[in-house]
Amino acid sequence: MSDLPPRFQPKKRSEAPGVEGARRVGDSGSAPRPRFEPVRKSIQPERRATSPRREEQASDAPPQFPPKQPPAAARRPAAERPATERPAVSRPVHTREAERQAAPAGQTASPVSRPPRRRRKGRGKKIAVLILVLLLAWPIGLLLWANSKLDRVEALSGAGDTPGTTYLLAGSDSRDDGEIPDGTQGQRTDTIILLNRAPNGQTSLVSLPRDTYVAIPGHGNNKLNAAYAIGGAPLLVQTVEGLTGITIDHYVEIGMGGVRQIVDAVGGVNLCLDYDVNDPKSELVWKAGCHEADGATALAFSRMRYSDPRGDMGRQDRQRQVISSVVKKAASPSFIINPFSQLSAVNAGTGALQVDTDTGIIDLAYLAWYFKSASGEGGLTGHPPIASYSFRPGKIGAAVKLDTERATAFFTKMTDGTLTEADMTIAPAG
């Protein structure tokens, strides 16, 4: 056998066939027609790597993978596995792929709805903070402004403290403000009131008659209002402390013009008197009953005494009524929410009041609160025990003499918070 490869010789080209024996196109012969089968490609073209997103768009059905066999420890029942080996339970994540898997075959999954956009919490907090600042800025600014307008005077004695908090309210009848141009010289106190808040919360309002016979430090014995005429607020405070044994913590004084201004600032007050009055000295003309009073009428109402059958004691009651009505009107919701009314009242009040150097606008707010409590339902208002309304020691005319023994016990009960309504209504002995 030769190692040379076989040679193939090309066949000789035969001549073209003739026409004889040929058949027409379309004729069926005895020989079967050849069948043509599509050639299957054994080699598939190389597929390019696509991103998961493209793969997802290319096929609606997800690729199937054989389930991964869990480890032997995981195939044990969950109750037999230790807590550290138990699989953590997670919430299902809603994705587009999960929606497609859940959709039935041949159907297109509905688009995934997005959750509504939430409002930014930070914006709401900022608005709330801004509103809070505005709500606080007004009252704080008003207090600071009012505090700076107060007229202060040296009045307190510096004596040792006594139980509770005690205010001394004085109503001056000075004509310096021109409110009553009757030619009267000097100044006296028509109104002298003690307001005490005991440690147990009891609040009492006690009027001291201006003609009360007292010992004035350094000036002998005289009527109580003479202390103010002689030495002003400081001497009046010392005299009241010597009479009652109670240390004054706050001194507040208001003039005649101040009464009119404050009443007009709050829009008038409702006052009641059960008899007709036509008093030329105070210029009060009143029809029995309750009426709305403006500043001028309220001033005459609190000054009138010659047409009052109870004299100075009746005037004290009416003075307390005027103050209580002002406080009640100023504490009403319609007044509190009106900034213009607040400005008007604060401006009138600070212009009409004179206080000691230690008293501020907050102390005056407490004064109004205590006054309302004492003059309201269940409150205690009145005067100390009186021995005589017509005591005549000589040279000073008729005076009011307190019952020394009962008055001492009265003021002790006042600071202890043990006063009763009966203590306030003790009739004079003669």
One Martini backbone bead per residue (centre of mass of N, CA, C, O) as a GRO file, in nm:
protein
  430
    1MET     BB    1   0.098   0.034   0.022
    2SER     BB    2   0.056   0.358  -0.033
    3ASP     BB    3   0.133   0.684   0.119
    4LEU     BB    4  -0.024   0.810  -0.090
    5PRO     BB    5  -0.267   0.992  -0.179
    6PRO     BB    6  -0.538   0.995  -0.334
    7ARG     BB    7  -0.659   1.039  -0.658
    8PHE     BB    8  -0.865   1.272  -0.822
    9GLN     BB    9  -1.055   1.258  -1.108
   10PRO     BB   10  -1.214   1.432  -1.319
   11LYS     BB   11  -1.480   1.426  -1.481
   12LYS     BB   12  -1.618   1.418  -1.766
   13ARG     BB   13  -1.785   1.610  -1.965
   14SER     BB   14  -2.090   1.600  -2.056
   15GLU     BB   15  -2.329   1.619  -2.250
   16ALA     BB   16  -2.596   1.764  -2.330
   17PRO     BB   17  -2.906   1.703  -2.320
   18GLY     BB   18  -3.172   1.625  -2.470
   19VAL     BB   19  -3.510   1.635  -2.550
   20GLU     BB   20  -3.521   1.357  -2.509
   21GLY     BB   21  -3.702   1.242  -2.227
   22ALA     BB   22  -3.833   1.499  -2.132
   23ARG     BB   23  -3.994   1.692  -1.873
   24ARG     BB   24  -4.219   1.869  -1.741
   25VAL     BB   25  -4.313   2.109  -1.547
   26GLY     BB   26  -4.516   1.945  -1.297
   27ASP     BB   27  -4.471   1.673  -1.355
   28SER     BB   28  -4.536   1.351  -1.264
   29GLY     BB   29  -4.340   1.107  -1.154
   30SER     BB   30  -4.204   0.825  -1.038
   31ALA     BB   31  -4.022   0.996  -0.894
   32PRO     BB   32  -3.946   1.135  -0.601
   33ARG     BB   33  -3.957   1.412  -0.426
   34PRO     BB   34  -3.766   1.628  -0.276
   35ARG     BB   35  -3.682   1.707   0.053
   36PHE     BB   36  -3.674   2.006   0.258
   37GLU     BB   37  -3.479   2.072   0.535
   38PRO     BB   38  -3.404   2.237   0.791
   39VAL     BB   39  -3.126   2.372   0.914
   40ARG     BB   40  -2.959   2.299   1.198
   41LYS     BB   41  -2.801   2.474   1.429
   42SER     BB   42  -2.534   2.394   1.639
   43ILE     BB   43  -2.453   2.694   1.653
   44GLN     BB   44  -2.486   2.940   1.867
   45PRO     BB   45  -2.502   3.251   1.925
   46GLU     BB   46  -2.362   3.478   2.112
   47ARG     BB   47  -2.462   3.608   2.410
   48ARG     BB   48  -2.524   3.891   2.558
   49ALA     BB   49  -2.479   4.065   2.831
   50THR     BB   50  -2.729   4.154   3.059
   51SER     BB   51  -2.919   4.327   3.243
   52PRO     BB   52  -3.165   4.279   3.466
   53ARG     BB   53  -3.357   4.476   3.325
   54ARG     BB   54  -3.344   4.354   3.040
   55GLU     BB   55  -3.427   4.071   3.117
   56GLU     BB   56  -3.705   4.157   3.216
   57GLN     BB   57  -3.802   4.272   2.937
   58ALA     BB   58  -3.754   4.014   2.754
   59SER     BB   59  -3.914   3.853   2.981
   60ASP     BB   60  -4.202   3.744   3.149
   61ALA     BB   61  -4.049   3.502   3.253
   62PRO     BB   62  -3.889   3.370   3.493
   63PRO     BB   63  -3.627   3.215   3.585
   64GLN     BB   64  -3.541   2.881   3.653
   65PHE     BB   65  -3.443   2.741   3.959
   66PRO     BB   66  -3.308   2.540   4.156
   67PRO     BB   67  -3.345   2.454   4.459
   68LYS     BB   68  -3.199   2.528   4.744
   69GLN     BB   69  -3.032   2.357   4.972
   70PRO     BB   70  -3.053   2.336   5.283
   71PRO     BB   71  -2.920   2.291   5.554
   72ALA     BB   72  -2.940   2.064   5.798
   73ALA     BB   73  -3.024   2.261   6.027
   74ALA     BB   74  -3.271   2.389   5.863
   75ARG     BB   75  -3.440   2.105   5.832
   76ARG     BB   76  -3.525   2.144   6.093
   77PRO     BB   77  -3.734   2.214   6.309
   78ALA     BB   78  -3.801   2.513   6.462
   79ALA     BB   79  -3.839   2.408   6.758
   80GLU     BB   80  -3.538   2.255   6.754
   81ARG     BB   81  -3.416   2.515   6.714
   82PRO     BB   82  -3.234   2.760   6.793
   83ALA     BB   83  -3.271   3.099   6.813
   84THR     BB   84  -3.006   3.163   6.642
   85GLU     BB   85  -3.116   2.969   6.380
   86ARG     BB   86  -3.352   3.126   6.322
   87PRO     BB   87  -3.526   3.276   6.098
   88ALA     BB   88  -3.591   3.576   5.987
   89VAL     BB   89  -3.863   3.783   5.976
   90SER     BB   90  -3.985   3.920   5.680
   91ARG     BB   91  -4.104   4.148   5.482
   92PRO     BB   92  -4.249   4.195   5.204
   93VAL     BB   93  -4.139   4.291   4.885
   94HIS     BB   94  -4.257   4.534   4.668
   95THR     BB   95  -4.231   4.451   4.330
   96ARG     BB   96  -4.236   4.401   3.999
   97GLU     BB   97  -4.158   4.100   4.004
   98ALA     BB   98  -4.375   4.013   4.206
   99GLU     BB   99  -4.614   4.099   4.032
  100ARG     BB  100  -4.550   3.904   3.791
  101GLN     BB  101  -4.565   3.638   3.951
  102ALA     BB  102  -4.870   3.687   4.051
  103ALA     BB  103  -4.954   3.675   3.774
  104PRO     BB  104  -5.120   3.537   3.546
  105ALA     BB  105  -5.111   3.366   3.275
  106GLY     BB  106  -5.124   3.603   3.008
  107GLN     BB  107  -5.094   3.842   3.206
  108THR     BB  108  -5.075   4.172   3.300
  109ALA     BB  109  -4.944   4.353   3.524
  110SER     BB  110  -5.009   4.592   3.728
  111PRO     BB  111  -4.918   4.874   3.820
  112VAL     BB  112  -4.736   5.010   4.061
  113SER     BB  113  -4.829   5.177   4.337
  114ARG     BB  114  -4.763   5.469   4.485
  115PRO     BB  115  -4.710   5.626   4.754
  116PRO     BB  116  -4.790   5.890   4.914
  117ARG     BB  117  -4.681   6.188   4.977
  118ARG     BB  118  -4.518   6.326   5.235
  119ARG     BB  119  -4.504   6.552   5.466
  120ARG     BB  120  -4.308   6.763   5.608
  121LYS     BB  121  -4.228   6.783   5.938
  122GLY     BB  122  -4.051   7.036   5.958
  123ARG     BB  123  -4.263   7.244   5.863
  124GLY     BB  124  -4.472   7.211   6.092
  125LYS     BB  125  -4.279   7.286   6.322
  126LYS     BB  126  -4.216   7.572   6.232
  127ILE     BB  127  -4.504   7.681   6.250
  128ALA     BB  128  -4.550   7.617   6.550
  129VAL     BB  129  -4.317   7.790   6.656
  130LEU     BB  130  -4.415   8.060   6.540
  131ILE     BB  131  -4.685   8.071   6.692
  132LEU     BB  132  -4.563   8.055   6.976
  133VAL     BB  133  -4.396   8.314   6.959
  134LEU     BB  134  -4.635   8.506   6.910
  135LEU     BB  135  -4.794   8.434   7.171
  136LEU     BB  136  -4.551   8.523   7.364
  137ALA     BB  137  -4.461   8.806   7.269
  138TRP     BB  138  -4.697   8.981   7.351
  139PRO     BB  139  -4.719   8.946   7.665
  140ILE     BB  140  -4.421   9.005   7.722
  141GLY     BB  141  -4.412   9.286   7.596
  142LEU     BB  142  -4.641   9.404   7.768
  143LEU     BB  143  -4.506   9.366   8.043
  144LEU     BB  144  -4.250   9.528   7.992
  145TRP     BB  145  -4.390   9.791   7.922
  146ALA     BB  146  -4.558   9.822   8.183
  147ASN     BB  147  -4.320   9.810   8.385
  148SER     BB  148  -4.182  10.079   8.272
  149LYS     BB  149  -4.449  10.272   8.351
  150LEU     BB  150  -4.420  10.264   8.640
  151ASP     BB  151  -4.484  10.432   8.940
  152ARG     BB  152  -4.240  10.489   9.190
  153VAL     BB  153  -4.212  10.439   9.556
  154GLU     BB  154  -4.118  10.492   9.873
  155ALA     BB  155  -4.288  10.269  10.129
  156LEU     BB  156  -4.144  10.059  10.275
  157SER     BB  157  -4.012   9.948  10.600
  158GLY     BB  158  -3.865   9.654  10.647
  159ALA     BB  159  -4.012   9.459  10.797
  160GLY     BB  160  -4.094   9.174  10.912
  161ASP     BB  161  -4.233   8.897  10.828
  162THR     BB  162  -4.552   8.770  10.749
  163PRO     BB  163  -4.795   8.581  10.682
  164GLY     BB  164  -4.809   8.590  10.369
  165THR     BB  165  -4.980   8.831  10.150
  166THR     BB  166  -4.966   9.198  10.151
  167TYR     BB  167  -5.185   9.459  10.062
  168LEU     BB  168  -5.185   9.821  10.006
  169LEU     BB  169  -5.465  10.025   9.944
  170ALA     BB  170  -5.473  10.360   9.800
  171GLY     BB  171  -5.694  10.644   9.795
  172SER     BB  172  -5.654  10.944   9.650
  173ASP     BB  173  -5.767  11.306   9.698
  174SER     BB  174  -5.609  11.451   9.504
  175ARG     BB  175  -5.608  11.765   9.298
  176ASP     BB  176  -5.359  11.764   9.094
  177ASP     BB  177  -5.517  11.636   8.832
  178GLY     BB  178  -5.803  11.809   8.799
  179GLU     BB  179  -6.070  11.635   8.841
  180ILE     BB  180  -6.133  11.822   9.118
  181PRO     BB  181  -6.208  12.171   9.114
  182ASP     BB  182  -6.253  12.270   9.463
  183GLY     BB  183  -5.981  12.383   9.630
  184THR     BB  184  -5.850  12.156   9.768
  185GLN     BB  185  -5.598  12.091   9.993
  186GLY     BB  186  -5.398  11.852   9.953
  187GLN     BB  187  -5.380  11.505  10.094
  188ARG     BB  188  -5.567  11.202  10.105
  189THR     BB  189  -5.742  10.900  10.221
  190ASP     BB  190  -6.030  10.739  10.121
  191THR     BB  191  -5.865  10.464  10.072
  192ILE     BB  192  -5.823  10.160  10.288
  193ILE     BB  193  -5.673   9.845  10.196
  194LEU     BB  194  -5.664   9.498  10.283
  195LEU     BB  195  -5.477   9.234  10.118
  196ASN     BB  196  -5.494   8.880  10.193
  197ARG     BB  197  -5.271   8.591  10.157
  198ALA     BB  198  -5.271   8.302  10.285
  199PRO     BB  199  -5.100   8.004  10.310
  200ASN     BB  200  -5.391   7.839  10.263
  201GLY     BB  201  -5.552   8.058  10.048
  202GLN     BB  202  -5.684   8.267  10.198
  203THR     BB  203  -5.898   8.551  10.115
  204SER     BB  204  -5.884   8.899  10.221
  205LEU     BB  205  -6.100   9.201  10.256
  206VAL     BB  206  -6.000   9.507  10.424
  207SER     BB  207  -6.145   9.787  10.563
  208LEU     BB  208  -6.012  10.104  10.662
  209PRO     BB  209  -6.103  10.356  10.823
  210ARG     BB  210  -5.998  10.683  10.784
  211ASP     BB  211  -6.101  10.757  11.102
  212THR     BB  212  -5.909  10.599  11.250
  213TYR     BB  213  -5.776  10.554  11.557
  214VAL     BB  214  -5.425  10.640  11.588
  215ALA     BB  215  -5.077  10.578  11.591
  216ILE     BB  216  -4.834  10.806  11.484
  217PRO     BB  217  -4.521  10.800  11.403
  218GLY     BB  218  -4.403  11.095  11.559
  219HIS     BB  219  -4.741  11.220  11.584
  220GLY     BB  220  -4.924  11.068  11.742
  221ASN     BB  221  -5.266  11.103  11.760
  222ASN     BB  222  -5.495  11.001  11.494
  223LYS     BB  223  -5.600  10.983  11.195
  224LEU     BB  224  -5.522  10.779  10.941
  225ASN     BB  225  -5.516  10.994  10.699
  226ALA     BB  226  -5.294  11.177  10.833
  227ALA     BB  227  -5.044  11.014  10.762
  228TYR     BB  228  -5.047  11.085  10.460
  229ALA     BB  229  -5.047  11.397  10.490
  230ILE     BB  230  -4.768  11.401  10.641
  231GLY     BB  231  -4.587  11.123  10.500
  232GLY     BB  232  -4.726  10.951  10.318
  233ALA     BB  233  -4.665  10.631  10.231
  234PRO     BB  234  -4.460  10.552  10.457
  235LEU     BB  235  -4.640  10.640  10.704
  236LEU     BB  236  -4.886  10.470  10.638
  237VAL     BB  237  -4.750  10.194  10.658
  238GLN     BB  238  -4.654  10.215  10.954
  239THR     BB  239  -4.938  10.261  11.077
  240VAL     BB  240  -5.071   9.996  10.982
  241GLU     BB  241  -4.868   9.804  11.117
  242GLY     BB  242  -4.927   9.905  11.409
  243LEU     BB  243  -5.237   9.830  11.405
  244THR     BB  244  -5.212   9.509  11.292
  245GLY     BB  245  -4.921   9.346  11.270
  246ILE     BB  246  -4.872   9.379  10.954
  247THR     BB  247  -4.682   9.327  10.680
  248ILE     BB  248  -4.603   9.509  10.402
  249ASP     BB  249  -4.541   9.408  10.060
  250HIS     BB  250  -4.756   9.604   9.903
  251TYR     BB  251  -4.792   9.916   9.724
  252VAL     BB  252  -5.107  10.085   9.620
  253GLU     BB  253  -5.189  10.374   9.419
  254ILE     BB  254  -5.488  10.585   9.360
  255GLY     BB  255  -5.645  10.823   9.190
  256MET     BB  256  -5.915  10.985   9.079
  257GLY     BB  257  -5.837  10.988   8.779
  258GLY     BB  258  -5.781  10.679   8.762
  259VAL     BB  259  -6.067  10.573   8.786
  260ARG     BB  260  -6.178  10.692   8.527
  261GLN     BB  261  -5.970  10.574   8.325
  262ILE     BB  262  -6.010  10.269   8.385
  263VAL     BB  263  -6.313  10.248   8.330
  264ASP     BB  264  -6.295  10.349   8.034
  265ALA     BB  265  -6.088  10.130   7.934
  266VAL     BB  266  -6.310   9.884   7.994
  267GLY     BB  267  -6.606  10.011   7.917
  268GLY     BB  268  -6.716   9.996   8.183
  269VAL     BB  269  -6.951   9.943   8.460
  270ASN     BB  270  -7.138   9.751   8.692
  271LEU     BB  271  -7.369   9.905   8.920
  272CYS     BB  272  -7.504   9.897   9.266
  273LEU     BB  273  -7.808  10.057   9.409
  274ASP     BB  274  -8.098  10.066   9.646
  275TYR     BB  275  -8.099  10.392   9.596
  276ASP     BB  276  -8.153  10.716   9.574
  277VAL     BB  277  -7.943  10.983   9.422
  278ASN     BB  278  -7.860  11.347   9.512
  279ASP     BB  279  -7.532  11.460   9.516
  280PRO     BB  280  -7.359  11.761   9.515
  281LYS     BB  281  -7.063  11.687   9.599
  282SER     BB  282  -7.030  11.426   9.399
  283GLU     BB  283  -7.248  11.426   9.159
  284LEU     BB  284  -7.462  11.204   9.226
  285VAL     BB  285  -7.695  11.037   9.003
  286TRP     BB  286  -7.938  10.793   9.122
  287LYS     BB  287  -8.104  10.497   9.040
  288ALA     BB  288  -8.240  10.241   9.157
  289GLY     BB  289  -7.998   9.995   9.096
  290CYS     BB  290  -7.860   9.877   8.790
  291HIS     BB  291  -7.572  10.020   8.613
  292GLU     BB  292  -7.402  10.170   8.367
  293ALA     BB  293  -7.068  10.300   8.413
  294ASP     BB  294  -6.864  10.544   8.391
  295GLY     BB  295  -6.597  10.711   8.509
  296ALA     BB  296  -6.747  10.952   8.643
  297THR     BB  297  -6.963  10.784   8.792
  298ALA     BB  298  -6.770  10.596   8.950
  299LEU     BB  299  -6.635  10.821   9.111
  300ALA     BB  300  -6.893  10.926   9.253
  301PHE     BB  301  -6.973  10.652   9.376
  302SER     BB  302  -6.698  10.633   9.559
  303ARG     BB  303  -6.734  10.927   9.713
  304MET     BB  304  -6.998  10.902   9.832
  305ARG     BB  305  -7.148  10.991  10.186
  306TYR     BB  306  -7.376  11.204  10.271
  307SER     BB  307  -7.613  11.014  10.128
  308ASP     BB  308  -7.524  10.793  10.326
  309PRO     BB  309  -7.648  10.619  10.597
  310ARG     BB  310  -7.338  10.485  10.653
  311GLY     BB  311  -7.130  10.652  10.530
  312ASP     BB  312  -6.813  10.538  10.530
  313MET     BB  313  -6.901  10.238  10.513
  314GLY     BB  314  -7.057  10.262  10.246
  315ARG     BB  315  -6.818  10.363  10.077
  316GLN     BB  316  -6.641  10.112  10.101
  317ASP     BB  317  -6.831   9.923   9.951
  318ARG     BB  318  -6.828  10.085   9.679
  319GLN     BB  319  -6.525  10.073   9.627
  320ARG     BB  320  -6.510   9.763   9.605
  321GLN     BB  321  -6.712   9.744   9.369
  322VAL     BB  322  -6.546   9.895   9.159
  323ILE     BB  323  -6.294   9.717   9.162
  324SER     BB  324  -6.437   9.447   9.100
  325SER     BB  325  -6.556   9.536   8.824
  326VAL     BB  326  -6.288   9.587   8.683
  327VAL     BB  327  -6.163   9.306   8.719
  328LYS     BB  328  -6.391   9.149   8.577
  329LYS     BB  329  -6.368   9.291   8.301
  330ALA     BB  330  -6.057   9.232   8.254
  331ALA     BB  331  -6.117   8.897   8.277
  332SER     BB  332  -6.256   8.878   8.023
  333PRO     BB  333  -6.235   8.725   7.720
  334SER     BB  334  -6.298   8.976   7.535
  335PHE     BB  335  -6.059   9.139   7.661
  336ILE     BB  336  -5.807   8.948   7.638
  337ILE     BB  337  -5.825   8.912   7.304
  338ASN     BB  338  -5.789   9.231   7.303
  339PRO     BB  339  -5.523   9.432   7.235
  340PHE     BB  340  -5.651   9.719   7.255
  341SER     BB  341  -5.765   9.690   7.541
  342GLN     BB  342  -5.500   9.627   7.679
  343LEU     BB  343  -5.352   9.887   7.610
  344SER     BB  344  -5.555  10.082   7.740
  345ALA     BB  345  -5.547   9.965   8.031
  346VAL     BB  346  -5.241   9.978   8.080
  347ASN     BB  347  -5.208  10.279   8.028
  348ALA     BB  348  -5.409  10.372   8.249
  349GLY     BB  349  -5.295  10.216   8.494
  350THR     BB  350  -4.994  10.315   8.492
  351GLY     BB  351  -5.086  10.625   8.507
  352ALA     BB  352  -5.256  10.584   8.798
  353LEU     BB  353  -5.026  10.436   8.937
  354GLN     BB  354  -4.859  10.366   9.259
  355VAL     BB  355  -4.556  10.207   9.359
  356ASP     BB  356  -4.336  10.024   9.485
  357THR     BB  357  -4.008   9.921   9.416
  358ASP     BB  358  -4.096   9.592   9.442
  359THR     BB  359  -4.323   9.637   9.232
  360GLY     BB  360  -4.486   9.467   8.972
  361ILE     BB  361  -4.686   9.348   8.721
  362ILE     BB  362  -4.721   9.068   8.855
  363ASP     BB  363  -4.826   9.170   9.129
  364LEU     BB  364  -5.082   9.300   9.002
  365ALA     BB  365  -5.201   9.038   8.899
  366TYR     BB  366  -5.234   8.913   9.180
  367LEU     BB  367  -5.416   9.129   9.292
  368ALA     BB  368  -5.654   9.076   9.101
  369TRP     BB  369  -5.694   8.781   9.180
  370TYR     BB  370  -5.741   8.822   9.486
  371PHE     BB  371  -5.974   9.020   9.463
  372LYS     BB  372  -6.167   8.830   9.314
  373SER     BB  373  -6.170   8.609   9.534
  374ALA     BB  374  -6.275   8.789   9.775
  375SER     BB  375  -6.537   8.917   9.604
  376GLY     BB  376  -6.656   8.657   9.564
  377GLU     BB  377  -6.769   8.360   9.603
  378GLY     BB  378  -6.679   8.302   9.940
  379GLY     BB  379  -6.570   8.555  10.027
  380LEU     BB  380  -6.377   8.806  10.223
  381THR     BB  381  -6.554   9.096  10.340
  382GLY     BB  382  -6.468   9.405  10.526
  383HIS     BB  383  -6.418   9.472  10.879
  384PRO     BB  384  -6.315   9.547  11.167
  385PRO     BB  385  -6.366   9.574  11.483
  386ILE     BB  386  -6.603   9.805  11.633
  387ALA     BB  387  -6.673  10.028  11.896
  388SER     BB  388  -6.680  10.326  11.744
  389TYR     BB  389  -6.804  10.609  11.541
  390SER     BB  390  -6.795  10.851  11.793
  391PHE     BB  391  -6.509  10.920  11.872
  392ARG     BB  392  -6.379  11.174  12.127
  393PRO     BB  393  -6.056  11.290  12.199
  394GLY     BB  394  -5.989  11.555  12.068
  395LYS     BB  395  -5.918  11.801  11.809
  396ILE     BB  396  -6.046  11.578  11.565
  397GLY     BB  397  -6.307  11.479  11.630
  398ALA     BB  398  -6.461  11.231  11.492
  399ALA     BB  399  -6.408  10.877  11.544
  400VAL     BB  400  -6.277  10.554  11.491
  401LYS     BB  401  -6.304  10.272  11.711
  402LEU     BB  402  -6.146  10.002  11.791
  403ASP     BB  403  -6.149   9.676  11.905
  404THR     BB  404  -5.873   9.579  12.042
  405GLU     BB  405  -5.910   9.278  12.118
  406ARG     BB  406  -6.060   9.179  11.856
  407ALA     BB  407  -5.861   9.297  11.647
  408THR     BB  408  -5.618   9.125  11.717
  409ALA     BB  409  -5.756   8.851  11.646
  410PHE     BB  410  -5.834   8.923  11.357
  411PHE     BB  411  -5.539   8.961  11.236
  412THR     BB  412  -5.444   8.677  11.305
  413LYS     BB  413  -5.654   8.524  11.132
  414MET     BB  414  -5.574   8.648  10.865
  415THR     BB  415  -5.278   8.521  10.849
  416ASP     BB  416  -5.386   8.217  10.910
  417GLY     BB  417  -5.670   8.156  10.761
  418THR     BB  418  -5.942   8.182  10.995
  419LEU     BB  419  -6.159   8.334  10.882
  420THR     BB  420  -6.493   8.456  10.899
  421GLU     BB  421  -6.797   8.590  10.835
  422ALA     BB  422  -6.850   8.674  11.130
  423ASP     BB  423  -6.593   8.856  11.161
  424MET     BB  424  -6.705   9.072  10.938
  425THR     BB  425  -7.007   9.128  11.112
  426ILE     BB  426  -6.934   9.292  11.352
  427ALA     BB  427  -7.078   9.487  11.569
  428PRO     BB  428  -7.084   9.760  11.731
  429ALA     BB  429  -7.096   9.846  12.072
  430GLY     BB  430  -7.139  10.203  12.029
   0.00000   0.00000   0.00000
